[in-house]
Tab-separated table of C-alpha atoms in Angstrom:
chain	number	residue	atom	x	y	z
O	1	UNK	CA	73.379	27.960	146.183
O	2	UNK	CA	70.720	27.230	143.726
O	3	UNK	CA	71.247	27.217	140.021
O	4	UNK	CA	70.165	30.429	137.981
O	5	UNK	CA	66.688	29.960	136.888
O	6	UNK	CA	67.780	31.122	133.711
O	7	UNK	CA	69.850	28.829	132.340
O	8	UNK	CA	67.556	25.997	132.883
O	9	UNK	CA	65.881	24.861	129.245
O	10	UNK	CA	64.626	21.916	127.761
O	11	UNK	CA	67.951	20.802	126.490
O	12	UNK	CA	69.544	20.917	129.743
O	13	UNK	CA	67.254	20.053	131.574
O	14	UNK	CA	68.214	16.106	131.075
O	15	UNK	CA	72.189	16.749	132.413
O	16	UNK	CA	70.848	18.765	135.689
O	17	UNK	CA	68.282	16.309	136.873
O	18	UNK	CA	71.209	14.206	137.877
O	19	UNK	CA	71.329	15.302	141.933
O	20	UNK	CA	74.496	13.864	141.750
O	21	UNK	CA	75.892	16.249	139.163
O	22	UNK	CA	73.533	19.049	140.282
O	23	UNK	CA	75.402	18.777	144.222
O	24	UNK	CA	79.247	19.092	142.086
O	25	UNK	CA	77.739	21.861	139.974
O	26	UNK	CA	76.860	23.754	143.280
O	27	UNK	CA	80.333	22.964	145.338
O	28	UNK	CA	82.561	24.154	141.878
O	29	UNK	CA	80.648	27.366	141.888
O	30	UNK	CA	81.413	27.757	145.776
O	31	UNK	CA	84.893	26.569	145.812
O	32	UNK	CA	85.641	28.245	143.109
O	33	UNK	CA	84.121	31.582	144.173
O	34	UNK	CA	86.674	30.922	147.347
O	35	UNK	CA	89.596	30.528	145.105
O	36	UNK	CA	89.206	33.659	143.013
O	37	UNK	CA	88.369	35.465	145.595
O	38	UNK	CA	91.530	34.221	147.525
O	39	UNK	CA	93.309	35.217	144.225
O	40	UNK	CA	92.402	39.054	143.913
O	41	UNK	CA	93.278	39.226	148.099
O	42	UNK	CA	96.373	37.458	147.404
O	43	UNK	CA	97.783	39.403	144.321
O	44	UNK	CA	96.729	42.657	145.957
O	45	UNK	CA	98.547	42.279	149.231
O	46	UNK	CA	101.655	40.649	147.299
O	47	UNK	CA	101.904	43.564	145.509
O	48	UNK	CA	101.262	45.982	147.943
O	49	UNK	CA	104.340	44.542	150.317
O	50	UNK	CA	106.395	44.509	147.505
O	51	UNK	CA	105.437	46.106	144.557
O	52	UNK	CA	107.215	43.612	142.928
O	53	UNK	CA	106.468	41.688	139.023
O	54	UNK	CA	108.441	39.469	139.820
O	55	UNK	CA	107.067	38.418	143.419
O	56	UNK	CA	103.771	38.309	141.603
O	57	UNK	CA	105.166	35.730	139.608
O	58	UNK	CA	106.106	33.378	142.260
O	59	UNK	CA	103.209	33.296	143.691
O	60	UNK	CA	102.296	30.936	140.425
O	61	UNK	CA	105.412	29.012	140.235
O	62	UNK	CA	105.032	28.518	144.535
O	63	UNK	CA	101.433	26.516	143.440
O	64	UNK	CA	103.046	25.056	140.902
O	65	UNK	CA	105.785	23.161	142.285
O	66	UNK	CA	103.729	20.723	144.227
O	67	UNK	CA	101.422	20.080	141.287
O	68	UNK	CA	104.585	19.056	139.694
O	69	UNK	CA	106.328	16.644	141.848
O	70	UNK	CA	103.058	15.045	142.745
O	71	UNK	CA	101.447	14.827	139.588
O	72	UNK	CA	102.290	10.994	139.158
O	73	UNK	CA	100.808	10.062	142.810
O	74	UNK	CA	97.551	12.031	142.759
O	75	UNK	CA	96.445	10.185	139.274
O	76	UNK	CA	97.027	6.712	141.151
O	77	UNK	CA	95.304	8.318	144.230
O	78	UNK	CA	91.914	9.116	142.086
O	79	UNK	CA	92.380	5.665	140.323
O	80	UNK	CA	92.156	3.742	143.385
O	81	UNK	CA	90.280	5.623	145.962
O	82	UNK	CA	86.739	7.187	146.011
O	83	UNK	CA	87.601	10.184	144.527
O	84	UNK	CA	84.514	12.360	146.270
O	85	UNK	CA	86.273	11.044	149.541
O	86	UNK	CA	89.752	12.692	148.067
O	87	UNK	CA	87.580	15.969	147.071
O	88	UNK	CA	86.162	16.684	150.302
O	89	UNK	CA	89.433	16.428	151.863
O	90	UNK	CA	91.298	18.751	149.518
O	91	UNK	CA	88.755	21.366	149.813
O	92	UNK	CA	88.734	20.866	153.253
O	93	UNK	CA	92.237	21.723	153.570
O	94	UNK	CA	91.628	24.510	151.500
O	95	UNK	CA	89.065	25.512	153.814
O	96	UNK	CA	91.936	26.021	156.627
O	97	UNK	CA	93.988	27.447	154.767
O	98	UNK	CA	92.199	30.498	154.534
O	99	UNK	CA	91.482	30.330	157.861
O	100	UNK	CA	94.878	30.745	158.396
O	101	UNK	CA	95.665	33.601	156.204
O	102	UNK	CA	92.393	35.587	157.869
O	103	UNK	CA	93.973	34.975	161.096
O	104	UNK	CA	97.815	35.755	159.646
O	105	UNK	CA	96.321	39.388	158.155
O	106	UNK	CA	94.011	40.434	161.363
O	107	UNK	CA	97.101	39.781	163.754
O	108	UNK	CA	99.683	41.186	161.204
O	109	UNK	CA	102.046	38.144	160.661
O	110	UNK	CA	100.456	37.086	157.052
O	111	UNK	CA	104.170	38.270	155.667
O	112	UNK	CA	105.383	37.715	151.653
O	113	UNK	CA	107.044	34.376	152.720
O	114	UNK	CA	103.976	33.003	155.361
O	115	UNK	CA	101.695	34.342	152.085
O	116	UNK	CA	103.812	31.426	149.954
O	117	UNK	CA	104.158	28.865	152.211
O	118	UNK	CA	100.238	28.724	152.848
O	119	UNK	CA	99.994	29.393	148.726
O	120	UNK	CA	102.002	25.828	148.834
O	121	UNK	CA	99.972	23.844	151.066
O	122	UNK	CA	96.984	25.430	148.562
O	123	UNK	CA	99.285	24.009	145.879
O	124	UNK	CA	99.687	20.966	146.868
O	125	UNK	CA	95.730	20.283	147.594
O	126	UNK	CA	94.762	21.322	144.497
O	127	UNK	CA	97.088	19.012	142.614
O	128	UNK	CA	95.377	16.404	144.146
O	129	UNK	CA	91.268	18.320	143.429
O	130	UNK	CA	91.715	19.020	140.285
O	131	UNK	CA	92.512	15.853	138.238
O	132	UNK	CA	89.556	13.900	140.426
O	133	UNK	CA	86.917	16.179	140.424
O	134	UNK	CA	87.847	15.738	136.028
O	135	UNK	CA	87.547	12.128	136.747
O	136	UNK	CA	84.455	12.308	138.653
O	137	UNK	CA	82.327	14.252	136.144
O	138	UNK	CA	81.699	11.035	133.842
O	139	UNK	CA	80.352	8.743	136.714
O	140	UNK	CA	78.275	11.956	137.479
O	141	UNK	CA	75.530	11.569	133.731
O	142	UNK	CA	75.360	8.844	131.384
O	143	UNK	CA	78.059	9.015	128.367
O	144	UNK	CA	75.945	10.497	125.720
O	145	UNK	CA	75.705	14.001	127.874
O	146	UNK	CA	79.153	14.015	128.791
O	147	UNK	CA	79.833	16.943	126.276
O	148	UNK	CA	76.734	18.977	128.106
O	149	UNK	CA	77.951	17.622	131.641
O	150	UNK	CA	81.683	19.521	130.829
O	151	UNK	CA	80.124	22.776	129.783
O	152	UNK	CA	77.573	22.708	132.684
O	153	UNK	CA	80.701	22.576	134.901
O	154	UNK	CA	82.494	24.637	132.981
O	155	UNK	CA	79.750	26.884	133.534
O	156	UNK	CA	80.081	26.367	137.160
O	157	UNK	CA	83.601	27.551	137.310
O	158	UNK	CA	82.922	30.556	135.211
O	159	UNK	CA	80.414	32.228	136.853
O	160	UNK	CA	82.176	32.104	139.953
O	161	UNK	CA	85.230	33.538	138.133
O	162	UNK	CA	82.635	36.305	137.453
O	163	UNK	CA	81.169	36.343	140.577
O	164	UNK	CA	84.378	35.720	142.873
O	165	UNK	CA	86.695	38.369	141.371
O	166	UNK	CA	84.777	41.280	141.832
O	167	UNK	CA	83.125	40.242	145.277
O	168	UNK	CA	86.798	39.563	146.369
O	169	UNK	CA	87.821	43.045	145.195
O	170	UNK	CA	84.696	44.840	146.923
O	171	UNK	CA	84.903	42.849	150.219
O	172	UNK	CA	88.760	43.552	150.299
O	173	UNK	CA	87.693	47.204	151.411
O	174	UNK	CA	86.801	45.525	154.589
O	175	UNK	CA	90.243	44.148	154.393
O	176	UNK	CA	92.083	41.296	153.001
O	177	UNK	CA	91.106	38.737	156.683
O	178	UNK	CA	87.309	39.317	155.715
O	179	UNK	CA	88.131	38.148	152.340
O	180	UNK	CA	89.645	35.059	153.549
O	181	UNK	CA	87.323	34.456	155.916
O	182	UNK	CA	84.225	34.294	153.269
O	183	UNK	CA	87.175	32.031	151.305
O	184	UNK	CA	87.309	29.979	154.366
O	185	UNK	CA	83.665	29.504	154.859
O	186	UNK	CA	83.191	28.240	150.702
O	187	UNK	CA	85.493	25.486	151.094
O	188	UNK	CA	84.231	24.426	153.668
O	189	UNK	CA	80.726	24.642	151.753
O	190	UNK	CA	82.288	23.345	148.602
O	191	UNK	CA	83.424	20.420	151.014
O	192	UNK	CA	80.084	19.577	152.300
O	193	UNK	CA	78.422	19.167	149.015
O	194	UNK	CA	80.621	17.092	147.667
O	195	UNK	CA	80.314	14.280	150.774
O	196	UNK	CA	76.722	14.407	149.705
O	197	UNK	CA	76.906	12.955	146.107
O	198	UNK	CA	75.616	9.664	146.296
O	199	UNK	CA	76.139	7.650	142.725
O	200	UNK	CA	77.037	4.057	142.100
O	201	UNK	CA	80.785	3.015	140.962
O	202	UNK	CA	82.407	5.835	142.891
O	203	UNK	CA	84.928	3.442	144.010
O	204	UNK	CA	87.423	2.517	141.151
O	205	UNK	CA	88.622	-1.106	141.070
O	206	UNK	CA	91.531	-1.234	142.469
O	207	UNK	CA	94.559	-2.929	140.367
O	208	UNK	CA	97.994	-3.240	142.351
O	209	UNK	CA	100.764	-0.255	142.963
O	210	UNK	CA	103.859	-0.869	140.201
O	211	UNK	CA	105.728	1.556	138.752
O	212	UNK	CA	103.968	0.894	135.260
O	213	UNK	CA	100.957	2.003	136.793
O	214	UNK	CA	101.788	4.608	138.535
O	215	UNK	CA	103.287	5.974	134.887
O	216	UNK	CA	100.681	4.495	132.865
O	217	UNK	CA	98.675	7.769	132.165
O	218	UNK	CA	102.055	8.920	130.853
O	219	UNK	CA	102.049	6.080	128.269
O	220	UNK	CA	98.546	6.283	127.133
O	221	UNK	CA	98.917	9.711	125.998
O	222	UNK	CA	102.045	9.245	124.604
O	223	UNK	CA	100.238	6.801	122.798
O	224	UNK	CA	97.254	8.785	121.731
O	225	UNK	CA	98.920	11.719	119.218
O	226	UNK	CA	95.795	13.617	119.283
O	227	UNK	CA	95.291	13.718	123.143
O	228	UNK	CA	99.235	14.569	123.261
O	229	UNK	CA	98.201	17.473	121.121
O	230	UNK	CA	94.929	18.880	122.124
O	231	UNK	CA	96.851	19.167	125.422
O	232	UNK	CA	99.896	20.391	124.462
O	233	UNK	CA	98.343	23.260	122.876
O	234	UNK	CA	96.799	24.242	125.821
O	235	UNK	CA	99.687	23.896	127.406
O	236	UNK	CA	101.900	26.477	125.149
O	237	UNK	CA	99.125	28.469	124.222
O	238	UNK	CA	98.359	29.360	128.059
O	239	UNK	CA	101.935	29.496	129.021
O	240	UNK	CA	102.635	32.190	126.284
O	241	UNK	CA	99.400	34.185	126.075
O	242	UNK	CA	97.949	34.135	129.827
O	243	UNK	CA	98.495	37.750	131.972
O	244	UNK	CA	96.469	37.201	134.802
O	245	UNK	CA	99.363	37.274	137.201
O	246	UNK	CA	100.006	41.084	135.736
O	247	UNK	CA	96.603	42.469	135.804
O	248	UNK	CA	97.408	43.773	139.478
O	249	UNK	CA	99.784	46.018	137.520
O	250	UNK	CA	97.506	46.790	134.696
O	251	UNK	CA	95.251	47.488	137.266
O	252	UNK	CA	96.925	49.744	139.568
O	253	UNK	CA	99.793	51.439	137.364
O	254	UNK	CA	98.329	51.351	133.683
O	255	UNK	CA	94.341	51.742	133.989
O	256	UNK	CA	94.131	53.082	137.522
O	257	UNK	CA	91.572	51.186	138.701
O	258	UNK	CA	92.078	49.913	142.608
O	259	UNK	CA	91.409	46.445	143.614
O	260	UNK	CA	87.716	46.808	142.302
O	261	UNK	CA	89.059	47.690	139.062
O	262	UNK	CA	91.464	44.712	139.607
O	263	UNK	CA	88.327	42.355	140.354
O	264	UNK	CA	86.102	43.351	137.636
O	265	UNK	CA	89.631	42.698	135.310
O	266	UNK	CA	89.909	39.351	136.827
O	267	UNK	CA	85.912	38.853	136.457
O	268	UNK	CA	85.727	39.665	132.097
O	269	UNK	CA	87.385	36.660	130.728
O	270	UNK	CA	84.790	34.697	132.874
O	271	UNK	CA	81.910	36.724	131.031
O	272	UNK	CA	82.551	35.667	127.863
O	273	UNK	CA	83.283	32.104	128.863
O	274	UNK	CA	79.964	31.818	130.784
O	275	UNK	CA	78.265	32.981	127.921
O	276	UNK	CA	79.762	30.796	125.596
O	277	UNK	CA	79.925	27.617	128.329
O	278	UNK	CA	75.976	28.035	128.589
O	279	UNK	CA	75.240	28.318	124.760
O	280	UNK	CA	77.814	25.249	124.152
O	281	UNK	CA	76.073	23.239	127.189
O	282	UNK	CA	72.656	23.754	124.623
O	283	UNK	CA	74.037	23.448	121.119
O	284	UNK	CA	77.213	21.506	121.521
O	285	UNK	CA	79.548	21.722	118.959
O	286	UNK	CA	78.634	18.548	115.986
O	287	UNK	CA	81.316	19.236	113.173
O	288	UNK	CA	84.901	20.619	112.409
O	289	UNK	CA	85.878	20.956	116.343
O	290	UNK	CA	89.486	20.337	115.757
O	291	UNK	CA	89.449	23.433	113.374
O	292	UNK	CA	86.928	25.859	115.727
O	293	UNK	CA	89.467	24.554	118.651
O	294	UNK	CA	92.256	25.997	116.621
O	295	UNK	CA	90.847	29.034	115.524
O	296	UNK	CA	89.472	29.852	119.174
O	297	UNK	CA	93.177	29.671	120.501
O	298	UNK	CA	94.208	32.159	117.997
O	299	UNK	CA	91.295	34.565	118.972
O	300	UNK	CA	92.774	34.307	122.438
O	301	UNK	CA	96.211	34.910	121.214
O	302	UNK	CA	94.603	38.197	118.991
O	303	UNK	CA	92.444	39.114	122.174
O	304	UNK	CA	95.570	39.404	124.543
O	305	UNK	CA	97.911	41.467	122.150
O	306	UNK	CA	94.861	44.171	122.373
O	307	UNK	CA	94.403	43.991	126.001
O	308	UNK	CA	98.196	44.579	126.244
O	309	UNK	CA	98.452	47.672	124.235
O	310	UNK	CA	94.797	48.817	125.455
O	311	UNK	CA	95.140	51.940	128.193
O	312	UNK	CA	91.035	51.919	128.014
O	313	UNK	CA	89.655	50.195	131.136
O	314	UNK	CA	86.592	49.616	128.635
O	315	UNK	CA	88.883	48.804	126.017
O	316	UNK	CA	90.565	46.281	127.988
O	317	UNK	CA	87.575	44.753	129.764
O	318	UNK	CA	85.797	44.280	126.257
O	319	UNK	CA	89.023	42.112	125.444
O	320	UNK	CA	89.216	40.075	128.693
O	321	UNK	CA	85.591	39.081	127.713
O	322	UNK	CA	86.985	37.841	124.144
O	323	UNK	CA	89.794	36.202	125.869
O	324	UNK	CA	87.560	34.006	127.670
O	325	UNK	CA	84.981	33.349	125.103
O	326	UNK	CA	87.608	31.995	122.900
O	327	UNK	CA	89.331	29.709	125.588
O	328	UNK	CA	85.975	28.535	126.589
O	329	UNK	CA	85.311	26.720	123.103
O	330	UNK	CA	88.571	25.404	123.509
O	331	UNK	CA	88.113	23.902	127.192
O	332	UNK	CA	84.952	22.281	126.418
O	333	UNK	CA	86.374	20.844	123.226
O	334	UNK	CA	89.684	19.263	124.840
O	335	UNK	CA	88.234	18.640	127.717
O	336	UNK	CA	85.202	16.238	126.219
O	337	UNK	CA	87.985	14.968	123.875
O	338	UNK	CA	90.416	13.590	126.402
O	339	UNK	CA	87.760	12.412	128.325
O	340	UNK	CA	85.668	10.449	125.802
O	341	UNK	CA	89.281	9.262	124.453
O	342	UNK	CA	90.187	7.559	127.870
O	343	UNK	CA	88.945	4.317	129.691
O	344	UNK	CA	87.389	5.158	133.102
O	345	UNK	CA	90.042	3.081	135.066
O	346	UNK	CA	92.636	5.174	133.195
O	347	UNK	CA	90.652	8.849	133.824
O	348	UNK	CA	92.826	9.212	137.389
O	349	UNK	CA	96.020	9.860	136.006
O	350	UNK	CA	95.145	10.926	132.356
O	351	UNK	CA	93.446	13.887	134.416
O	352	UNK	CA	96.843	14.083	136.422
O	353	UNK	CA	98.773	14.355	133.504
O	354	UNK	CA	96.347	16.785	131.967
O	355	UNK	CA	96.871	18.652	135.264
O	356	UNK	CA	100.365	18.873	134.888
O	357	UNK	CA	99.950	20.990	131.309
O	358	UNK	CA	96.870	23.017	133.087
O	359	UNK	CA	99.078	23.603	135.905
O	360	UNK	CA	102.302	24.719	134.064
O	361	UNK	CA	100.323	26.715	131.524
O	362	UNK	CA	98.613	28.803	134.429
O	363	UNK	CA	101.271	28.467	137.440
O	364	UNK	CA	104.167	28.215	135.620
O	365	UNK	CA	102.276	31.119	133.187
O	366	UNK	CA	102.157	33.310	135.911
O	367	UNK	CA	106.125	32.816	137.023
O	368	UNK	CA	106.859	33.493	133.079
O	369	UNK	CA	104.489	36.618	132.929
O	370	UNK	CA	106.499	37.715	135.634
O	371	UNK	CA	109.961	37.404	135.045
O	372	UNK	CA	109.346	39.000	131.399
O	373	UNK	CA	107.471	41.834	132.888
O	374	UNK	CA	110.835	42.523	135.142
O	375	UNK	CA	113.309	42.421	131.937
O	376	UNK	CA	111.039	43.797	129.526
O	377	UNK	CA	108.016	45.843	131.295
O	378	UNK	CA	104.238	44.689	131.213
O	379	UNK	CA	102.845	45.699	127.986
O	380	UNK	CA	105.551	44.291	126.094
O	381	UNK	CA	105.425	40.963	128.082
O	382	UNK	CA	101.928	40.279	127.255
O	383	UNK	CA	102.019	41.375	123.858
O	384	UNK	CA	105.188	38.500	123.434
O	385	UNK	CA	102.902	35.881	124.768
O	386	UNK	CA	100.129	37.163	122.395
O	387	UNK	CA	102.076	36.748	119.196
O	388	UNK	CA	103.661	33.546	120.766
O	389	UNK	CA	100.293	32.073	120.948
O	390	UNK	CA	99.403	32.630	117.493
O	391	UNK	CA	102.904	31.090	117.059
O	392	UNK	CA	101.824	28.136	118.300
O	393	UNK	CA	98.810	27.776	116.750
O	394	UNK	CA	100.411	27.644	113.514
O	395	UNK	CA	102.905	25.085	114.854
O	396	UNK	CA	100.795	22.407	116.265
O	397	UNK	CA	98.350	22.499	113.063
O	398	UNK	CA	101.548	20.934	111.224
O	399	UNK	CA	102.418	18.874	113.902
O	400	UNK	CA	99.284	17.477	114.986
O	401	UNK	CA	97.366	17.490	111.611
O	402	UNK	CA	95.054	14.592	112.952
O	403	UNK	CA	93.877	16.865	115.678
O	404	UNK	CA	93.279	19.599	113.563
O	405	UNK	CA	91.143	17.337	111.653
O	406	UNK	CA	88.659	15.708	114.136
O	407	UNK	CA	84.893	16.261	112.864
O	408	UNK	CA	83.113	15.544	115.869
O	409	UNK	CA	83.010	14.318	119.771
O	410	UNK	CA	81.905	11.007	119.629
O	411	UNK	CA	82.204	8.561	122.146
O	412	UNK	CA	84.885	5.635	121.361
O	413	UNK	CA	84.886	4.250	125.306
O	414	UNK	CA	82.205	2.353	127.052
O	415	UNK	CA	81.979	5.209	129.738
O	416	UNK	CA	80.128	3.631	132.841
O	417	UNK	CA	76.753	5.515	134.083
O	418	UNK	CA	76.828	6.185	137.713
O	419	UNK	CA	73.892	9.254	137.405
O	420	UNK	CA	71.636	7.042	139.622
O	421	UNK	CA	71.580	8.161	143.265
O	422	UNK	CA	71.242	5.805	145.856
């Protein structure tokens, strides 16, 4: 899958002639293509058994769960192990997965309860993914384009949340196995590429299994009030503000749209992100990024009360893309941050901490957006979590004043280069 000629320039130029980071780039578009994709097939067949908020709902808190309890392990894992080794096996796994739920919905046995049990297994590989693949990207350039490297990959991951969506949502007129099927095929993909990055240091040093270690990325952000607080915020923000797992219903009971509609819904926020991941990856942010963090976070929190009250598919599409935009700067802000912030042997489980907030802002976001819709009905659910954004906003600018107050991402760590392939 080659990169889009237009987004090469000059000023990028000197992140993606890394092959090592232009081989990730390529397997997070395709995996997660799969996993969007998976997403729209899964929400739309949820609903249509059950036509149920609520059920809609678990199918975040059912991910979440293992992201929870393992959190702790998988950040010694990626400490200790070649984390492109743990990668490929994850989305390997994933890979199957699907397989199964293609087979599951051509022979008719993919029920609500075999759809959450697979959803686990997903769960539980991605808890382990997701915090390495963050810990791989700085081995991937040299230090000084680490802040270019993160919004190259967040680039990655939102044009396939562009791209994934609404192919998931077309291809599920085919039905919901050919969706998992092209899922299936991805990770598989996504898995190949990544047992093809060759880069030196891959293999952390390994220090001994204690229980301070194992809780040590605990106790360095505990440590570290502004990394406590840039992901906190993210944390409550998300959990509040995010209505992904109710755009089914927005979709099929509000705007009318079908699971098309559904996909392009699911495909906006990634719009404006891409946009602003690609300008950010050329002109990266240089002063007041605590403050343009902050203000970005309320955007989103401004963006989703109008999509809730919105019955304009336009309308509501035009503040999706807004949505994203804003949570864009604020990813490629917090993200940089932490990592420049954190010693390389100490990335592992930082990451898996940071998972924990990612995961409980978007699982655990989705189980919330759920139950609320049930007592309270959609629109005013997501309108709550838009005002409880801005809420929060205005709380952690007391409370963390010193994040609020970072000028610029510098780098404090001696970050070891590993952009040289073998």
């Amino acid at each position: 899958m080659p990169l889009p000629a237009a987004e090469i320039s000059p000023k990028s130029d000197s992140v993606l002639r890394h092959r090592p980071f232009l081989l990730f780039w390529n397997a997070r578009v395709a995996s997660t293509i799969a996993s969007q994709m998976q997403i729209v097939a899964v929400g739309w067949q949820v609903y249509q058994l059950t036509g149920s908020a609520l059920d809609l709902g678990m199918v975040g808190l059912v991910q979440f769960i293992p992201s929870l309890f393992l959190a702790l392990l998988v950040g010694h894992v990626a400490d200790r192990f070649d984390r492109r080794k743990i990668a490929r096996i994850c989305l390997f796994i994933e890979g199957l997965a699907a397989a199964v739920m293609a087979v599951g919905s051509m022979q008719g046995w993919l029920t609500k309860e075999a759809i959450f049990a697979v959803v686990f297994i997903l769960g539980a590989s991605r808890a382990f993914e997701k915090p390495t693949l963050q810990a791989l990207v700085p081995g991937l350039v040299p230090a000084h384009l680490l802040s270019r490297a993160v919004a190259w990959a967040a680039s990655a991951t939102q044009t396939a949340v562009i791209i994934g969506p609404a192919l998931g949502g077309f291809i599920y007129v085919a039905g919901a196995a050919t969706v998992y099927t092209c899922s299936s095929v991805l990770f598989l993909l996504s898995s190949l590429l990544i047992s093809l990055i060759r880069i030196e240091s891959a293999l952390p040093k390994r220090e001994p299994a204690t229980l301070q270690s194992v809780f040590a990325g605990i106790a360095f952000i505990k440590s570290r009030p502004a990394i406590l607080g840039a992901i906190s915020l993210d944390l409550f923000a998300v959990l509040l503000g995010g209505a992904t797992a109710l755009l089914p219903i927005f979709a099929h009971d509000i705007l009318s749209a079908g699971p098309l509609g559904l996909g392009l819904l699911r495909s906006a926020p990634a719009v404006g992100a891409l946009s602003v991941a690609i300008y950010l990856a050329h002109y990266p942010l240089k002063r007041r990024v605590g403050r343009s963090m902050f203000i970005a976070i309320a955007v989103f929190g401004l963006a989703t009360i109008v999509f809730a009250l919105s019955h304009s598919f336009i309308l509501s599409l035009a503040a999706l893309v807004v949505l994203g935009a804003s949570d864009m700067i604020s990813v490629v802000v917090r993200s940089t941050f932490v990592q420049l912030e954190t010693p390389d042997a100490m990335r592992g489980r930082v990451s898996a901490v940071n998972s924990i907030f990612i995961g409980t802002s978007n699982q655990l976001g989705e189980f919330e957006s759920g139950v609320t819709a049930s007592w309270f009905g959609a629109i005013p659910a997501v309108v709550i979590g838009g005002i409880g954004t801005i809420t929060v906003v205005v709380l952690w600018i007391r409370l963390f004043p010193e994040l609020f107050k970072v000028d610029s991402l510098t780098n404090t760590q001696q970050t070891p280069s590993a952009s040289t392939s073998k």
